[in-house]
Coordinates of N, CA and C in Angstrom, one line a residue:
M1 N -23.0 4.2 -8.8 CA -21.9 4.8 -9.2 C -21.0 4.6 -8.8
I2 N -19.4 4.6 -9.4 CA -18.2 4.4 -8.6 C -17.3 5.4 -8.7
T3 N -16.3 5.9 -8.1 CA -15.1 6.4 -8.7 C -13.8 5.8 -8.2
L4 N -13.1 5.8 -8.9 CA -11.6 5.1 -8.7 C -10.5 6.3 -8.5
D5 N -9.7 6.5 -7.6 CA -8.7 6.9 -8.0 C -7.6 6.4 -7.1
C6 N -6.0 6.9 -7.4 CA -5.2 5.8 -7.1 C -3.9 7.2 -6.9
E7 N -3.0 6.8 -5.6 CA -2.2 7.9 -5.0 C -0.5 7.2 -4.7
E8 N 0.3 7.4 -5.1 CA 1.5 6.8 -4.8 C 1.8 7.3 -3.7
L9 N 2.5 7.1 -2.8 CA 3.3 7.7 -1.7 C 4.4 6.7 -0.8
T10 N 5.4 7.8 -0.7 CA 6.9 7.0 -0.4 C 7.4 7.3 0.8
V11 N 6.8 6.5 2.0 CA 8.2 6.7 3.1 C 9.1 6.4 3.4
T12 N 9.7 6.8 4.5 CA 11.0 6.5 4.5 C 11.1 5.8 6.0
Y13 N 11.9 5.0 6.3 CA 11.9 4.8 7.9 C 13.3 4.5 8.1
P14 N 13.2 4.7 9.4 CA 15.1 4.5 9.9 C 15.4 2.4 9.6
D15 N 14.4 2.0 10.2 CA 14.9 0.6 10.6 C 13.4 -0.2 9.6
L16 N 13.7 -1.4 9.5 CA 12.9 -2.0 9.7 C 11.6 -2.2 10.6
Y17 N 11.7 -2.0 12.0 CA 11.5 -1.9 12.8 C 9.9 -0.9 13.4
F18 N 10.6 -0.2 12.6 CA 9.6 1.3 12.4 C 8.9 1.1 11.9
L19 N 9.1 0.5 10.3 CA 8.2 0.2 9.4 C 7.0 -1.2 9.5
L20 N 7.5 -2.2 10.6 CA 6.7 -3.0 11.1 C 5.6 -2.6 11.9
R21 N 6.1 -1.3 12.7 CA 5.0 -1.3 13.6 C 4.1 0.0 13.2
D22 N 4.6 0.6 12.3 CA 3.5 1.4 11.3 C 2.8 0.8 10.8
L23 N 2.8 -0.7 9.9 CA 2.4 -1.5 9.6 C 1.3 -2.2 10.2
Q24 N 1.7 -2.4 11.7 CA 0.6 -2.8 12.3 C -0.2 -1.8 12.9
G25 N -0.1 -0.7 12.9 CA -0.9 0.6 13.4 C -1.9 0.6 12.2
M26 N -1.5 0.8 10.8 CA -2.2 1.1 9.9 C -3.5 -0.7 9.9
G27 N -3.3 -1.6 11.0 CA -4.1 -2.9 10.6 C -3.6 -3.9 10.0
E28 N -2.1 -3.7 9.5 CA -1.7 -4.7 8.3 C -1.1 -5.6 9.2
N29 N -1.5 -6.3 10.0 CA -0.3 -7.2 10.4 C -1.7 -8.8 10.6
N30 N -0.5 -9.7 11.1 CA -1.5 -10.9 11.5 C -3.1 -10.6 11.5
C31 N -3.7 -11.3 11.1 CA -5.5 -11.0 11.5 C -5.6 -12.6 12.5
L32 N -4.6 -13.4 12.6 CA -5.0 -14.5 13.1 C -4.6 -13.9 14.8
I33 N -5.2 -13.2 15.5 CA -5.3 -13.0 16.8 C -5.0 -14.0 17.7
S34 N -5.2 -15.3 17.4 CA -5.7 -16.0 18.2 C -4.4 -17.0 18.1
Q35 N -3.6 -17.0 16.8 CA -2.7 -17.7 16.8 C -1.2 -17.1 17.4
P36 N -0.3 -18.2 17.9 CA 1.1 -17.5 18.9 C 1.7 -17.0 17.7
S37 N 2.8 -16.4 17.6 CA 3.7 -15.3 16.6 C 4.9 -16.4 16.4
L38 N 5.2 -17.0 15.1 CA 6.0 -17.7 14.9 C 7.5 -16.9 14.5
L39 N 7.5 -16.0 14.7 CA 8.6 -15.1 14.1 C 9.7 -14.7 15.3
R40 N 10.9 -15.9 15.6 CA 11.8 -15.3 16.5 C 12.5 -14.4 16.3
R41 N 13.1 -13.9 17.6 CA 13.7 -12.7 17.4 C 15.0 -12.7 16.6
D42 N 16.0 -13.9 16.4 CA 16.8 -13.7 15.5 C 16.5 -13.8 13.8
V43 N 15.4 -14.4 13.5 CA 15.0 -14.3 12.1 C 14.6 -13.5 11.8
L44 N 13.8 -12.4 12.4 CA 13.6 -10.8 12.5 C 14.9 -10.2 12.1
T45 N 16.0 -10.3 12.8 CA 17.1 -9.4 13.3 C 17.9 -10.2 11.7
G46 N 17.6 -10.9 11.4 CA 18.3 -11.6 10.2 C 17.5 -10.6 9.0
A47 N 16.4 -10.7 8.8 CA 15.2 -10.4 7.9 C 15.8 -8.4 8.0
A48 N 15.4 -7.9 9.0 CA 16.4 -6.8 9.2 C 17.4 -6.0 8.4
A49 N 18.2 -7.2 8.4 CA 19.6 -6.8 8.0 C 19.6 -7.0 6.1
I50 N 18.9 -7.7 5.9 CA 18.8 -8.6 4.7 C 18.0 -7.1 4.2
Y51 N 17.3 -7.1 4.4 CA 16.2 -5.8 4.2 C 17.2 -4.4 4.1
H52 N 17.6 -4.2 4.9 CA 18.4 -2.8 4.7 C 19.8 -2.7 3.8
D53 N 20.3 -4.2 3.5 CA 21.3 -4.5 2.6 C 20.2 -3.9 1.1
L54 N 19.5 -4.7 1.1 CA 18.5 -4.2 -0.2 C 18.3 -3.6 -0.6
Y55 N 17.7 -2.1 0.2 CA 16.7 -1.7 -0.2 C 17.3 -0.2 1.2
A56 N 18.0 0.1 1.5 CA 18.6 1.4 2.1 C 18.7 2.1 1.6
D57 N 18.2 3.3 1.4 CA 19.1 4.8 0.9 C 20.7 4.8 1.2
P58 N 21.6 5.3 0.1 CA 23.1 5.5 0.4 C 23.6 6.2 1.1
T59 N 22.6 7.2 1.2 CA 23.0 8.9 1.4 C 22.6 8.7 3.0
D60 N 21.4 8.1 3.5 CA 21.3 8.5 4.8 C 20.6 7.1 5.6
S61 N 21.2 5.9 4.8 CA 21.0 4.8 5.2 C 19.3 4.4 5.9
S62 N 18.0 5.2 5.8 CA 17.0 5.1 5.5 C 16.6 4.2 4.5
L63 N 15.5 3.8 4.9 CA 14.3 2.8 4.1 C 13.2 2.7 3.5
P64 N 13.4 3.4 2.1 CA 12.1 3.7 1.6 C 11.3 2.8 1.7
L65 N 9.9 3.3 1.2 CA 8.6 2.4 1.4 C 7.8 3.0 0.2
T66 N 7.2 2.6 -0.7 CA 6.2 2.8 -1.3 C 4.5 2.2 -1.5
F67 N 3.7 2.8 -1.0 CA 2.7 2.3 -0.6 C 1.8 3.0 -2.1
N68 N 0.5 2.2 -2.7 CA -0.2 2.1 -3.5 C -1.7 2.7 -2.6
I69 N -2.2 3.7 -2.8 CA -3.5 4.0 -1.8 C -4.6 4.0 -3.2
L70 N -5.5 3.0 -3.3 CA -6.7 3.2 -3.9 C -7.4 3.8 -2.8
Y71 N -8.0 4.4 -3.7 CA -9.4 5.3 -3.2 C -10.7 4.9 -3.8
F72 N -11.4 4.1 -3.6 CA -13.0 3.9 -4.0 C -14.1 4.4 -3.4
I73 N -14.8 5.3 -4.5 CA -15.9 5.8 -3.9 C -17.3 5.8 -4.6
A74 N -18.4 4.9 -3.7 CA -19.6 4.7 -4.5 C -20.9 5.4 -3.8
W75 N -21.6 5.7 -4.4 CA -22.6 6.4 -3.9 C -24.0 6.0 -5.1
K76 N -25.0 6.5 -3.9 CA -26.2 6.0 -5.0 C -27.0 6.8 -5.8
R77 N -27.6 7.1 -6.6 CA -27.9 7.6 -7.8 C -29.4 8.5 -6.8
S78 N -29.4 9.4 -7.4 CA -30.3 10.5 -6.8 C -30.8 11.8 -8.1
A79 N -31.8 11.9 -8.0 CA -32.3 12.9 -8.9 C -31.4 14.4 -8.8
T80 N -30.8 14.5 -8.1 CA -30.2 15.8 -7.7 C -29.3 15.9 -8.7
Q81 N -28.6 14.7 -8.8 CA -27.3 14.5 -9.6 C -27.4 14.1 -10.8
G82 N -26.0 14.8 -11.4 CA -25.7 14.3 -12.7 C -26.5 12.9 -13.4
V83 N -26.3 12.6 -15.0 CA -26.6 11.4 -15.4 C -24.9 10.9 -15.5
P84 N -24.8 9.5 -15.3 CA -23.7 9.2 -15.7 C -23.6 8.6 -17.1
K85 N -22.0 8.5 -17.5 CA -21.7 7.8 -18.6 C -22.2 7.0 -19.0
P86 N -22.4 6.5 -20.4 CA -23.3 5.1 -20.8 C -22.4 3.9 -20.6
R87 N -22.8 3.2 -19.7 CA -21.9 1.7 -19.9 C -21.3 1.5 -21.3
G88 N -20.1 1.1 -20.6 CA -18.9 1.0 -21.9 C -18.2 2.1 -22.3
S89 N -18.3 3.3 -22.2 CA -17.8 4.8 -22.5 C -16.5 5.0 -21.5
H90 N -16.0 3.6 -21.1 CA -15.0 4.5 -19.9 C -13.2 4.2 -20.9
S91 N -12.4 4.9 -20.5 CA -11.2 4.7 -21.1 C -10.5 3.9 -20.4
A92 N -10.5 3.1 -19.5 CA -9.9 2.4 -18.8 C -10.3 1.2 -17.9
S93 N -10.4 -0.1 -17.9 CA -10.7 -1.3 -17.1 C -10.3 -1.2 -15.7
I94 N -11.4 -1.7 -14.8 CA -10.7 -2.1 -13.7 C -9.5 -3.6 -13.8
A95 N -9.8 -4.3 -14.7 CA -8.8 -5.5 -15.0 C -7.5 -5.1 -15.8
D96 N -7.6 -4.0 -15.9 CA -6.4 -3.5 -16.0 C -5.6 -2.2 -15.2
L97 N -5.8 -2.2 -13.8 CA -5.9 -1.3 -12.9 C -3.9 -1.6 -12.4
D98 N -3.9 -2.7 -12.1 CA -2.3 -3.3 -12.1 C -1.0 -2.1 -13.0
K99 N -1.8 -2.2 -14.6 CA -0.8 -1.8 -15.3 C -0.9 -0.2 -15.4
I100 N -2.0 0.1 -15.0 CA -2.1 1.7 -14.8 C -1.7 2.2 -13.8
I101 N -1.5 1.3 -12.3 CA -0.7 1.7 -11.5 C 0.4 1.9 -11.6
N102 N 1.2 0.8 -12.4 CA 2.6 0.5 -12.7 C 3.2 1.3 -13.5
S103 N 2.2 2.2 -14.5 CA 2.5 2.9 -15.6 C 2.6 4.5 -15.2
T104 N 2.1 4.8 -13.9 CA 2.1 6.0 -13.4 C 3.4 6.3 -12.9
P105 N 3.9 7.8 -13.6 CA 5.1 8.2 -13.4 C 5.3 8.3 -12.0
S106 N 6.7 8.2 -11.3 CA 6.7 8.1 -10.0 C 7.6 9.7 -9.8
S107 N 6.8 10.7 -9.3 CA 7.6 12.1 -8.7 C 8.7 12.2 -8.0

């Protein structure tokens, strides 16, 4: 049996460097550890300036970033659990997950 849920979380960062550090801490960095880094400092500085110009909040100059967090939970059936609904009785499909996430109103 599988349960799926999603959460939209908006986080603000003072600049692109804090964002990249946070992404690295989440494990969202280059998985090819044996490969050398090809991103030069001037390219990263230019990317930070462009990202700031495009997405910075005009009131406090912070960079908002929205994460869509998906929670998947699965478990093995047991005699002590309730009976699952019959196959095909769902109201949404995993194939439509992108539409469901994008149609969720932001708070």
